[in-house]
Tab-separated table of C-alpha atoms in Angstrom:
chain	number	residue	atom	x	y	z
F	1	UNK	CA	-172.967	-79.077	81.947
F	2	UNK	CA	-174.628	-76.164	80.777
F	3	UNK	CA	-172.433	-72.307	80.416
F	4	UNK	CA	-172.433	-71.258	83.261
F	5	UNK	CA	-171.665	-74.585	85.420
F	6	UNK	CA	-168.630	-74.544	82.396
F	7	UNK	CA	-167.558	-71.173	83.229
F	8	UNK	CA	-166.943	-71.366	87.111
F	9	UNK	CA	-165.110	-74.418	86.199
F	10	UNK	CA	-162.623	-72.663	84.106
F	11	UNK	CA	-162.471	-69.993	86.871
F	12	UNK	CA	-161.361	-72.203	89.255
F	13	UNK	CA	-158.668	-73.906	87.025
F	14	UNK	CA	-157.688	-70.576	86.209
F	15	UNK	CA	-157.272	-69.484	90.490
F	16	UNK	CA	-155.573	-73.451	90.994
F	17	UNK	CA	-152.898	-72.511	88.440
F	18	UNK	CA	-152.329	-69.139	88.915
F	19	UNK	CA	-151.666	-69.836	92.541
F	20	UNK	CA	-149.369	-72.822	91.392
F	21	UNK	CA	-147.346	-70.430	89.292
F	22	UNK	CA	-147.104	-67.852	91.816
F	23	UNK	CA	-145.599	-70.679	94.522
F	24	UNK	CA	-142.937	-71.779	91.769
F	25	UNK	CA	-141.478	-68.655	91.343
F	26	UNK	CA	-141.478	-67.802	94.994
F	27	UNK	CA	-139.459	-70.997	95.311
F	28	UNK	CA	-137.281	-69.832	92.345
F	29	UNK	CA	-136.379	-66.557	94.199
F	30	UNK	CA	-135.551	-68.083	97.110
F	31	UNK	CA	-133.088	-70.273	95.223
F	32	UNK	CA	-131.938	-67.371	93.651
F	33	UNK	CA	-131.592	-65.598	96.410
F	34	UNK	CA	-129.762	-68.067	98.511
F	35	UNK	CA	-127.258	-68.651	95.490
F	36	UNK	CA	-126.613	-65.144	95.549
F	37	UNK	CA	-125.982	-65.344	99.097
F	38	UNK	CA	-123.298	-68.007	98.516
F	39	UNK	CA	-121.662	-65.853	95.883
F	40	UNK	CA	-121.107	-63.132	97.982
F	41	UNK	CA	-119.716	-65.358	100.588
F	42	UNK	CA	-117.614	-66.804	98.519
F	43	UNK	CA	-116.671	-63.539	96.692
F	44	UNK	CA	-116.060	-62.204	100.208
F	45	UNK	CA	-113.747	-64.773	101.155
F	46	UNK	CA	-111.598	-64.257	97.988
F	47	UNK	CA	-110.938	-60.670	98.971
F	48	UNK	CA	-111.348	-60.468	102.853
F	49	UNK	CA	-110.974	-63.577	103.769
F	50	UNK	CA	-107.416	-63.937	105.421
F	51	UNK	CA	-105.818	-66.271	103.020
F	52	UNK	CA	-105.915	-63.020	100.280
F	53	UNK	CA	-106.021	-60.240	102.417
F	54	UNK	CA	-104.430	-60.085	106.057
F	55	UNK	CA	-101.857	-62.754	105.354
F	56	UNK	CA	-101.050	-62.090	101.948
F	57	UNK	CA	-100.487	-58.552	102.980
F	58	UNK	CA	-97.854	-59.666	105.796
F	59	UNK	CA	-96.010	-61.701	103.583
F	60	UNK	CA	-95.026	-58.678	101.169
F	61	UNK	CA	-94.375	-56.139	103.968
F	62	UNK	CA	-93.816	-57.785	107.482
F	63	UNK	CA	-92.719	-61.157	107.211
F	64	UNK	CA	-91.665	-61.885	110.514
F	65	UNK	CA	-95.734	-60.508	111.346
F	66	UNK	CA	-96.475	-63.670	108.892
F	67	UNK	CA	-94.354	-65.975	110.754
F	68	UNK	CA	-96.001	-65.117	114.224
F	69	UNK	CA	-99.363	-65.855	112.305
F	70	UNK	CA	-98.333	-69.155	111.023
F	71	UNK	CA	-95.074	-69.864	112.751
F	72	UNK	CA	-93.250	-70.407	109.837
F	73	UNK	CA	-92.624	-68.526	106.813
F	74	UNK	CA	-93.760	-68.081	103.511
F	75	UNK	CA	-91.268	-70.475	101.692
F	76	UNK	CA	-92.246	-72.976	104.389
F	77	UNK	CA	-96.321	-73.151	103.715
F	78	UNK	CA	-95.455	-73.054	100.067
F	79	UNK	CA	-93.214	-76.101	100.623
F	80	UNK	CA	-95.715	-77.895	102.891
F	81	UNK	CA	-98.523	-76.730	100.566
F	82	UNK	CA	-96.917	-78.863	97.636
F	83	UNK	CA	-96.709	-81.677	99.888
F	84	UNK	CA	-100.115	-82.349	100.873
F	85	UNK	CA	-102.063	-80.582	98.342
F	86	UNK	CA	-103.360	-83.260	95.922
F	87	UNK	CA	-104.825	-84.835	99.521
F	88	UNK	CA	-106.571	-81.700	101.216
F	89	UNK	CA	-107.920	-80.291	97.498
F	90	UNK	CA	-111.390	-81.021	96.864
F	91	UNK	CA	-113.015	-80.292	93.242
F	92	UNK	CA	-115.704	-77.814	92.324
F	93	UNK	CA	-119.441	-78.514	91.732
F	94	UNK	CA	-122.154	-77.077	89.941
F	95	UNK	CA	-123.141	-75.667	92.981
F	96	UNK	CA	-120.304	-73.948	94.721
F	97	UNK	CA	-116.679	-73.887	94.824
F	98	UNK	CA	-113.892	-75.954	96.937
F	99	UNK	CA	-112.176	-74.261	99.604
F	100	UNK	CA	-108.537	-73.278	97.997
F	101	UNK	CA	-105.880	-75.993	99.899
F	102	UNK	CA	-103.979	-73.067	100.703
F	103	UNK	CA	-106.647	-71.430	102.620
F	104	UNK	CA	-107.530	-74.935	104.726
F	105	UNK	CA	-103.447	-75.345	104.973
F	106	UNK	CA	-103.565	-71.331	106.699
F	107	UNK	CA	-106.313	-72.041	108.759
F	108	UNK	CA	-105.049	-75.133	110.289
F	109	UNK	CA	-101.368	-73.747	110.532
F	110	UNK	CA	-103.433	-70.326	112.424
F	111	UNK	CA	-105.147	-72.561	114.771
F	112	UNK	CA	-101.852	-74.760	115.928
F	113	UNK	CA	-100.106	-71.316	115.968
F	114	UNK	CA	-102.794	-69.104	118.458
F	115	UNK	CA	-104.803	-72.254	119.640
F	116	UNK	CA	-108.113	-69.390	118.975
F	117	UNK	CA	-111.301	-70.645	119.118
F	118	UNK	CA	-113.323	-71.835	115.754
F	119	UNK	CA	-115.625	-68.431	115.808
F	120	UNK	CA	-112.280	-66.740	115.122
F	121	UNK	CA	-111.137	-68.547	112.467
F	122	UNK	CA	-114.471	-68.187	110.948
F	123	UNK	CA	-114.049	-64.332	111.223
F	124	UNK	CA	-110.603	-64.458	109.691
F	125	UNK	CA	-110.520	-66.786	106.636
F	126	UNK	CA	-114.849	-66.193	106.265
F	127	UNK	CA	-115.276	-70.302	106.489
F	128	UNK	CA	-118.212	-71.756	108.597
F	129	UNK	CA	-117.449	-72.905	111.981
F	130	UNK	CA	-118.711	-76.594	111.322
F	131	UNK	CA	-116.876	-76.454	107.664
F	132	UNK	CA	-113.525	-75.787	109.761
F	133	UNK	CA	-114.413	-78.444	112.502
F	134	UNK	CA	-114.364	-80.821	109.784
F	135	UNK	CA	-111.598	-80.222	108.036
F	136	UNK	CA	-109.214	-79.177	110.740
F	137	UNK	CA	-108.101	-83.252	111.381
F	138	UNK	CA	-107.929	-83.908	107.839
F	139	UNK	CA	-105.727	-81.501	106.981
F	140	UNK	CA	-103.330	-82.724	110.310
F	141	UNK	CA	-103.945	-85.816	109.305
F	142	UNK	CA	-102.463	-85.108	105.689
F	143	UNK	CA	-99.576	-82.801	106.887
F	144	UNK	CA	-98.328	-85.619	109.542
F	145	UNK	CA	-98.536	-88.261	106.643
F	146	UNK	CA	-96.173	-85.977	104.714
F	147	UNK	CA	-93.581	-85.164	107.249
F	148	UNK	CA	-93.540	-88.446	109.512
F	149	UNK	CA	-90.630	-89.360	107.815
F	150	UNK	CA	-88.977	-86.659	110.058
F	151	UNK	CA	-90.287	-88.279	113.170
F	152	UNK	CA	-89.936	-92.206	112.853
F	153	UNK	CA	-87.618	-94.582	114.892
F	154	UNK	CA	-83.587	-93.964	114.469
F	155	UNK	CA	-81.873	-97.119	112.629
F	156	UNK	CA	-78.690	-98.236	114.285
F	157	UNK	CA	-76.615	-95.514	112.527
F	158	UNK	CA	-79.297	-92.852	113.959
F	159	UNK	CA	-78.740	-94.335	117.568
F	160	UNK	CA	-75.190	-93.613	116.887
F	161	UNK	CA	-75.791	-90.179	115.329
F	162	UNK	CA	-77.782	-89.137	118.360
F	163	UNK	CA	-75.287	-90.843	120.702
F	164	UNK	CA	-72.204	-88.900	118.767
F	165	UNK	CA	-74.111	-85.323	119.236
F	166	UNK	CA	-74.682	-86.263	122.848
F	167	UNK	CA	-71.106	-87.291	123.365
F	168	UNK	CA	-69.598	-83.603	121.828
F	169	UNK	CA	-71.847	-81.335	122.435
F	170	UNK	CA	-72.999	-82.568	126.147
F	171	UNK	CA	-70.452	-84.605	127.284
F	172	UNK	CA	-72.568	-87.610	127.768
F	173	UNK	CA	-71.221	-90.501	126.438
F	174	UNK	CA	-73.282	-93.455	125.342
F	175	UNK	CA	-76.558	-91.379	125.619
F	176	UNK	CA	-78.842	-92.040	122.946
F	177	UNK	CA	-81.810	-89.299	124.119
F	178	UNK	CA	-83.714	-87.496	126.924
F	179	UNK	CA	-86.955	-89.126	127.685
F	180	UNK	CA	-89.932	-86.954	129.535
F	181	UNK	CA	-93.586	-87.042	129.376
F	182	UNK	CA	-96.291	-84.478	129.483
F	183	UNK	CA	-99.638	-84.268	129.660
F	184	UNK	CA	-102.398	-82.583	127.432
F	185	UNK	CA	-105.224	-81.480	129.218
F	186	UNK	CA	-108.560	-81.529	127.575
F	187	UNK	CA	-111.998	-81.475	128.372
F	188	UNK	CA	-113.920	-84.331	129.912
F	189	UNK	CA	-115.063	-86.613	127.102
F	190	UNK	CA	-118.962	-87.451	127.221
F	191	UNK	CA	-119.404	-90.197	129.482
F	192	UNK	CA	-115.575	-91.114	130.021
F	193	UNK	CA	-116.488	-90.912	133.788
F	194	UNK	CA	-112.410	-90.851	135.045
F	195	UNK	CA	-110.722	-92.646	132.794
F	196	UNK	CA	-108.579	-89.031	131.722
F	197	UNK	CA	-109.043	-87.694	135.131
F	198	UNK	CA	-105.247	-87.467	136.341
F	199	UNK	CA	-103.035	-86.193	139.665
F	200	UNK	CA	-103.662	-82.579	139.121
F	201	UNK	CA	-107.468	-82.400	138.689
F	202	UNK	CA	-107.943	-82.464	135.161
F	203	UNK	CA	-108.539	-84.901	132.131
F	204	UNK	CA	-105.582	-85.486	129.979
F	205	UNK	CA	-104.085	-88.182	127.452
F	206	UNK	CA	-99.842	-88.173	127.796
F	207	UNK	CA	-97.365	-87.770	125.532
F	208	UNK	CA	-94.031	-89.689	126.158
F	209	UNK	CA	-91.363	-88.922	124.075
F	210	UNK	CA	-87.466	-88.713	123.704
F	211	UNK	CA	-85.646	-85.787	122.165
F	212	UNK	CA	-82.241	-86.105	120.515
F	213	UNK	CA	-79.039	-83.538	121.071
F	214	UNK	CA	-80.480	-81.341	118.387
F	215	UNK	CA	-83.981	-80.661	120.483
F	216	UNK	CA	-85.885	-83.157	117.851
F	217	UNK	CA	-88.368	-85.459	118.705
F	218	UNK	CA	-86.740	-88.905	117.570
F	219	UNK	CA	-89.377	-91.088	119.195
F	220	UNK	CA	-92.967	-90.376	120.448
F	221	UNK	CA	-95.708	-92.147	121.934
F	222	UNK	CA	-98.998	-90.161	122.394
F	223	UNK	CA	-102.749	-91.613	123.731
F	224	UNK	CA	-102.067	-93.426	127.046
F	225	UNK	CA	-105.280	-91.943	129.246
F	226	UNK	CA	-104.181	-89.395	132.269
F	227	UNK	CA	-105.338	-91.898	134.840
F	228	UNK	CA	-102.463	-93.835	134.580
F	229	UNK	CA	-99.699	-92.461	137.698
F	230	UNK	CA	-96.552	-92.890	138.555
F	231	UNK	CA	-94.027	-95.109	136.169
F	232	UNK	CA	-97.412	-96.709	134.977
F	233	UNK	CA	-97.255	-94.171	132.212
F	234	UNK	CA	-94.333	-95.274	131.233
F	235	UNK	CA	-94.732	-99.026	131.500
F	236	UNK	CA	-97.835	-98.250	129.251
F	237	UNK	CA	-96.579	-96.651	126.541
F	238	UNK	CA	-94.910	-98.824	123.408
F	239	UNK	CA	-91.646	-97.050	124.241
F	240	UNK	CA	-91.030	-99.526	127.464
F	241	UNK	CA	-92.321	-102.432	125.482
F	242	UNK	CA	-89.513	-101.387	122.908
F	243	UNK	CA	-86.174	-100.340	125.518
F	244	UNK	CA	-87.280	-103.810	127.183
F	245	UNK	CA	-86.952	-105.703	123.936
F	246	UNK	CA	-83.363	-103.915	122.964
F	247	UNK	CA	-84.671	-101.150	120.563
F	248	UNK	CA	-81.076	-99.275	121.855
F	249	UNK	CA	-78.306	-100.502	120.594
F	250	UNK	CA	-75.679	-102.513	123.131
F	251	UNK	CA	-74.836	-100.205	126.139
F	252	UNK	CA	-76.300	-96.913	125.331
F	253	UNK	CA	-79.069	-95.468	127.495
F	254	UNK	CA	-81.258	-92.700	127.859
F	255	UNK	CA	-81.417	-89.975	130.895
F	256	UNK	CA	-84.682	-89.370	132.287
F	257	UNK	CA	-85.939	-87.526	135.860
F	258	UNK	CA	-86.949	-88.452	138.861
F	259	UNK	CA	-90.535	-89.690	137.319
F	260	UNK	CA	-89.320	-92.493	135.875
F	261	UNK	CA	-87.598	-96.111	137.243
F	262	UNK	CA	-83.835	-96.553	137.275
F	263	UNK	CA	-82.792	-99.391	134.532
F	264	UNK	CA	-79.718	-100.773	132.982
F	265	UNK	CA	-80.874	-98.329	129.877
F	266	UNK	CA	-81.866	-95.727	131.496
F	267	UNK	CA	-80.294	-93.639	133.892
F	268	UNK	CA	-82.046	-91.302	136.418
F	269	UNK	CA	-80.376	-88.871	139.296
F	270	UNK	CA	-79.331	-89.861	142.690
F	271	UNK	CA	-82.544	-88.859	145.055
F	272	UNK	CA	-81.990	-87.223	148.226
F	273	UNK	CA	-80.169	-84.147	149.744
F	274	UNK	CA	-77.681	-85.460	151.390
F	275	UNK	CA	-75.622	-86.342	148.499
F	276	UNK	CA	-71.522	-86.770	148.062
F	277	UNK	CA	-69.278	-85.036	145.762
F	278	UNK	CA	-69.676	-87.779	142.885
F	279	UNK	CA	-73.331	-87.770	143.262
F	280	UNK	CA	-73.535	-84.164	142.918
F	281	UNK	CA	-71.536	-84.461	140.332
F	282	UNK	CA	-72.919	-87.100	138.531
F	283	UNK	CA	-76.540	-85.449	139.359
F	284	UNK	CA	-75.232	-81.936	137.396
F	285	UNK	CA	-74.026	-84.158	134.024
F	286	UNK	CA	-77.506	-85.777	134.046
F	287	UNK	CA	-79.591	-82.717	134.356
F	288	UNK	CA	-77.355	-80.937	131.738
F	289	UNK	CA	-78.168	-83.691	129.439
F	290	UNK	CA	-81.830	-84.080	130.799
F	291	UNK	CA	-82.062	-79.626	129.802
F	292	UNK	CA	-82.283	-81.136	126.193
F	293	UNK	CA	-85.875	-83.009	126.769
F	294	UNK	CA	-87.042	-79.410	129.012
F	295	UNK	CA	-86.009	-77.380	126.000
F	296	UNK	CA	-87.744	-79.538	123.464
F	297	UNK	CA	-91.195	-79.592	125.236
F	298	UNK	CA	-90.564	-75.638	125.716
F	299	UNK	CA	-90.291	-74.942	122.421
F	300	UNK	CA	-93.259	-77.004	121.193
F	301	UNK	CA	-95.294	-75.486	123.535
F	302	UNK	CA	-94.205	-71.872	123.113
F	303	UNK	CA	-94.102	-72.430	118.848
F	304	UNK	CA	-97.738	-73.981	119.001
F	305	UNK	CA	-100.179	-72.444	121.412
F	306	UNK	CA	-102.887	-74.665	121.017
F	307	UNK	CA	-101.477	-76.159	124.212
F	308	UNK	CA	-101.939	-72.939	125.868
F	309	UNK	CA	-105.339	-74.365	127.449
F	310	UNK	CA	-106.943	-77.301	127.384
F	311	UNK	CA	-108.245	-78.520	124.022
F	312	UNK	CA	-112.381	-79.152	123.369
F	313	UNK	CA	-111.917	-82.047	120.826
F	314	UNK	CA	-112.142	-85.989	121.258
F	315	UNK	CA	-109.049	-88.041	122.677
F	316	UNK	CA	-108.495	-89.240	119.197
F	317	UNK	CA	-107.838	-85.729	117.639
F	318	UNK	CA	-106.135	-84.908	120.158
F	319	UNK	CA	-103.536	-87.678	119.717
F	320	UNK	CA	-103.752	-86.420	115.600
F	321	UNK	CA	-103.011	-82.795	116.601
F	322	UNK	CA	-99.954	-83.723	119.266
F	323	UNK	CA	-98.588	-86.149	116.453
F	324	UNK	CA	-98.847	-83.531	113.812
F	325	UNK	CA	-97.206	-80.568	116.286
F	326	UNK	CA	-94.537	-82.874	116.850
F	327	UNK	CA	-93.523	-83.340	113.194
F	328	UNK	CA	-93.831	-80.111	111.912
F	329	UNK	CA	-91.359	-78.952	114.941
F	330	UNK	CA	-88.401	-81.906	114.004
F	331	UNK	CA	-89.209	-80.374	110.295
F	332	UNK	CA	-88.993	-76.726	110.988
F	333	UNK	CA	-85.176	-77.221	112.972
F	334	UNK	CA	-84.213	-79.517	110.448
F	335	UNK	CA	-85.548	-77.787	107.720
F	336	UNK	CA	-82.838	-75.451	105.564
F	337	UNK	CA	-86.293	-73.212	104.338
F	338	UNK	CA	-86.679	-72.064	107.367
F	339	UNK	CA	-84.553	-68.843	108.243
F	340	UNK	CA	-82.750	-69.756	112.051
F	341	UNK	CA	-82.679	-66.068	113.051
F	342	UNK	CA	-86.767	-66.823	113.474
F	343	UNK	CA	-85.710	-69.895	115.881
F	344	UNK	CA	-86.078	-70.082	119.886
F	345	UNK	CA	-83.441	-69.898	121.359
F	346	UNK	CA	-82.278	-72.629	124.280
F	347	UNK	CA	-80.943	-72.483	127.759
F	348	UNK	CA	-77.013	-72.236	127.717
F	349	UNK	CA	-74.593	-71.891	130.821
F	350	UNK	CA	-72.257	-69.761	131.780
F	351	UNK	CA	-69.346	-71.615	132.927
F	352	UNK	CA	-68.163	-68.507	134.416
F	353	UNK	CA	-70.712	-67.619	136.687
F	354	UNK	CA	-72.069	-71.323	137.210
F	355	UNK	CA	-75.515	-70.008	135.751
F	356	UNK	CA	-77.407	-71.404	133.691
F	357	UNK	CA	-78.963	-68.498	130.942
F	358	UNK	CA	-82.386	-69.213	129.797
F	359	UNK	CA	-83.696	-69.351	126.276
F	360	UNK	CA	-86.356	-67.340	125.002
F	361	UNK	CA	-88.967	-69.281	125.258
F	362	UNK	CA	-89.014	-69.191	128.917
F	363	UNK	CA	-90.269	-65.658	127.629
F	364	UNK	CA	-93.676	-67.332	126.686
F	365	UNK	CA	-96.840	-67.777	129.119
F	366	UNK	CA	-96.678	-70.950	130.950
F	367	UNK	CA	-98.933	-73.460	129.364
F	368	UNK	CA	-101.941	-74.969	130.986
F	369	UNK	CA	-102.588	-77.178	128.623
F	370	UNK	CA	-99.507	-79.380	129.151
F	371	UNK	CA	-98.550	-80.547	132.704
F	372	UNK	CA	-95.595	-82.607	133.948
F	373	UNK	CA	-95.528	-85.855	135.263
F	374	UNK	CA	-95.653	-86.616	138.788
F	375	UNK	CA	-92.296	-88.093	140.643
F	376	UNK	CA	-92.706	-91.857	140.517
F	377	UNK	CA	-93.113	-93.773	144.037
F	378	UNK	CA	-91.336	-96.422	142.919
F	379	UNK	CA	-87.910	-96.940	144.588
F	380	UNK	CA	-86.698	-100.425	143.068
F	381	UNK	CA	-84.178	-101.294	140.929
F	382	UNK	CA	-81.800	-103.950	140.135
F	383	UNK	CA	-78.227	-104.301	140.848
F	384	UNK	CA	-77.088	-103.853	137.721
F	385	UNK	CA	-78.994	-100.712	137.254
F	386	UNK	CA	-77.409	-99.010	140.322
F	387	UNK	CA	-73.799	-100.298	138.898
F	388	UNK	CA	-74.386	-98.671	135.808
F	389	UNK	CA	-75.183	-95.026	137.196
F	390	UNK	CA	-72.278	-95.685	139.978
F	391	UNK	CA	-69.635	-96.383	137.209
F	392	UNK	CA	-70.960	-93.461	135.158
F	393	UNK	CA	-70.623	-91.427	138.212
F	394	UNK	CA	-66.906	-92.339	138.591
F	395	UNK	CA	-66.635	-91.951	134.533
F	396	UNK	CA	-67.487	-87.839	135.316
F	397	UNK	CA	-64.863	-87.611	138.540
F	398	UNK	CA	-62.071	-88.667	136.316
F	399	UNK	CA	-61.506	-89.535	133.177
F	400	UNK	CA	-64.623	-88.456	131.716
F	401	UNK	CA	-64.575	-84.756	133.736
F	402	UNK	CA	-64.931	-81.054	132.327
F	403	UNK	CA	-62.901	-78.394	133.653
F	404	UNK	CA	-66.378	-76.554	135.061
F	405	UNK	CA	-68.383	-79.329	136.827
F	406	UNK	CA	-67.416	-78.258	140.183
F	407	UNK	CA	-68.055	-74.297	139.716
F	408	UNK	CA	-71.386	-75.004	138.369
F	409	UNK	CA	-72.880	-77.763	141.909
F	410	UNK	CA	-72.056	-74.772	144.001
């Protein structure tokens, strides 16, 4: 190879390596550039995001603004916070930070509170839309794990508890709870064809449930598919596996409405118009006990507006985010951090009058997302069923009756 066939061969390594150099740091200030990106994401989530800046500023000067956000207050997240935060908590990396628990807790707490979309969480609490898809379950997930122990079965004492409160405060003896089922719409599932597809026109999964004398939720069953009519929800739900097999204890019984059967434990009004005195009667005692179940459902509804509409997730979640409603409103009535002046507020009567006064949350939009079940069809029942509601129906004529039961049927 003589000098010059040398030197065009050093030229060209020369253009190969210089262009080779030029690509790396291209690549390098991309990387640098996207990193810097990040940072400033991140950095503007620490000070606008709305875990450090909208609701840290209604905490210190308009708390009950911070309990509309949330609905709950301060000393309540903190308290829940403690609870689940090891679970929710991821750890940082070389190449970006975890999401503070508190500001996952906030965002989930937001969402269950407005029932907004995931674009305006993403706005609020600067988080990516898929980052808060994923987490949003989790974090349910973790906070119903935490506070289930608000929501499980009564023992034998509870029943009797629950049957005491009903026996003072509504004059029902031997009821142990007010059973009613709703159901939360959502959207069609990908090729679910109708299995969700229920009497009013639109996909749901039910909730069945029975609230105590303090509005709680002291047993729930959530998941059986909208399709299901009539007292086939409620022959497919655990609950009716459990009343069959003696879950109450010996001769208490729950009050239900006309969508459910009559049975030895539970007791259901007389139908018709045409009804006597003692019916009527009898009818009036029921519903006031019945009011309890209403109030409950109002409440969770009105507290947590995700219902408000019907919700875009899987039938799964949606069982997760019913579930985890459910506890958190048994912990927030029961709870002593909570301040009650922040509480709804539930029908009452006015023995006066014979009207009944509505609570506040009557105040709230109706709900689409949660619909009632239909009347059941089914007009059988035993004997002994129809002797139990007849002797209860005597009970409330004498011995057992209140000095305003007649004021209030007319």
């Amino acid at each position: 190879m003589n000098s010059l066939q040398r030197n065009k061969v050093n030229k060209l390594i020369k253009l190969i390596v210089t262009a080779i150099l030029e690509e790396v740091d291209e690549e390098i200030c991309v990387i640098n550039k996207k990193k810097l990106g990040i940072r400033k994401w991140i950095n503007r989530r620490n000070y606008l995001g709305g875990t450090n800046c909208l609701l840290k500023e209604s905490a210190l000067e308009d708390p009950n603004e911070y309990l509309n956000s949330l609905r709950m207050s301060e000393s309540c997240v903190n308290f829940l916070l403690m609870k689940i935060q090891s679970t929710i908590q991821r750890k940082d990396t070389l190449l970006r930070s975890a999401i503070p628990a508190i500001t996952k807790l906030q965002a989930v707490l937001y969402f269950l509170a407005t029932g907004c979309s995931l674009r305006t969480l993403t706005h609020i609490f600067r988080l990516g839309k898929s980052t808060i898809s994923e987490f949003i379950i989790e974090v349910c997930e973790a906070i119903y794990e935490a506070l289930k122990e608000f929501i499980k079965v009564p023992t034998t004492a509870g029943w009797n508890a629950i049957e005491n409160g009903f026996r003072n405060q509504w004059n029902f003896p031997g009821c142990c709870g007010a059973l009613d089922g709703k159901h939360f719409v959502m959207k069609a599932p990908p090729d679910s064809g109708s299995l969700y597809y229920n009497y009013k026109g639109t996909n749901s999964i039910v909730l069945m449930a029975v609230v105590d004398h303090n509005y709680c939720f002291s047993y729930i069953d959530v998941g059986c598919n909208g399709r299901v009519s009539d007292g086939g929800v409620f022959r497919n739900c655990s609950l009716y596996q459990e009343l069959e097999n003696g879950v109450l204890p010996e001769g208490y019984v729950l009050v239900g409405d006309n969508a459910f059967p009559l049975k030895e434990y539970l007791l259901k009004p007389y139908p018709g118009n045409r009804l006597t005195l003692q019916q009527k009667i009898f009818n009036y005692r029921l519903s006031r006990a019945r009011r309890i179940v209403e109030n409950g459902f109002g409440i969770l509804a009105a507290r947590f507006r995700v219902f408000e509409k019907p919700m875009p997730f899987s039938p799964e979640k949606i069982v997760t985010i019913v579930k985890t409603c459910c506890a958190l409103h048994n912990w927030l009535r029961r709870t002593k951090l909570q301040n009650k002046q922040y509480e709804y507020t539930v029908d009452t009567e006015d023995f006066e009058t014979g009207t009944v006064v509505s609570g506040n949350w009557r105040n709230e939009p109706q709900p689409l997302g949660m619909q009632p079940l239909p009347a059941s069809l089914s007009n059988r029942s035993s004997q002994r069923s129809t002797d139990r509601r007849d002797r209860y129906a005597q009970y409330f004529v004498g011995s057992g009756s209140v000095p305003w039961q007649t004021r209030m049927i007319h």
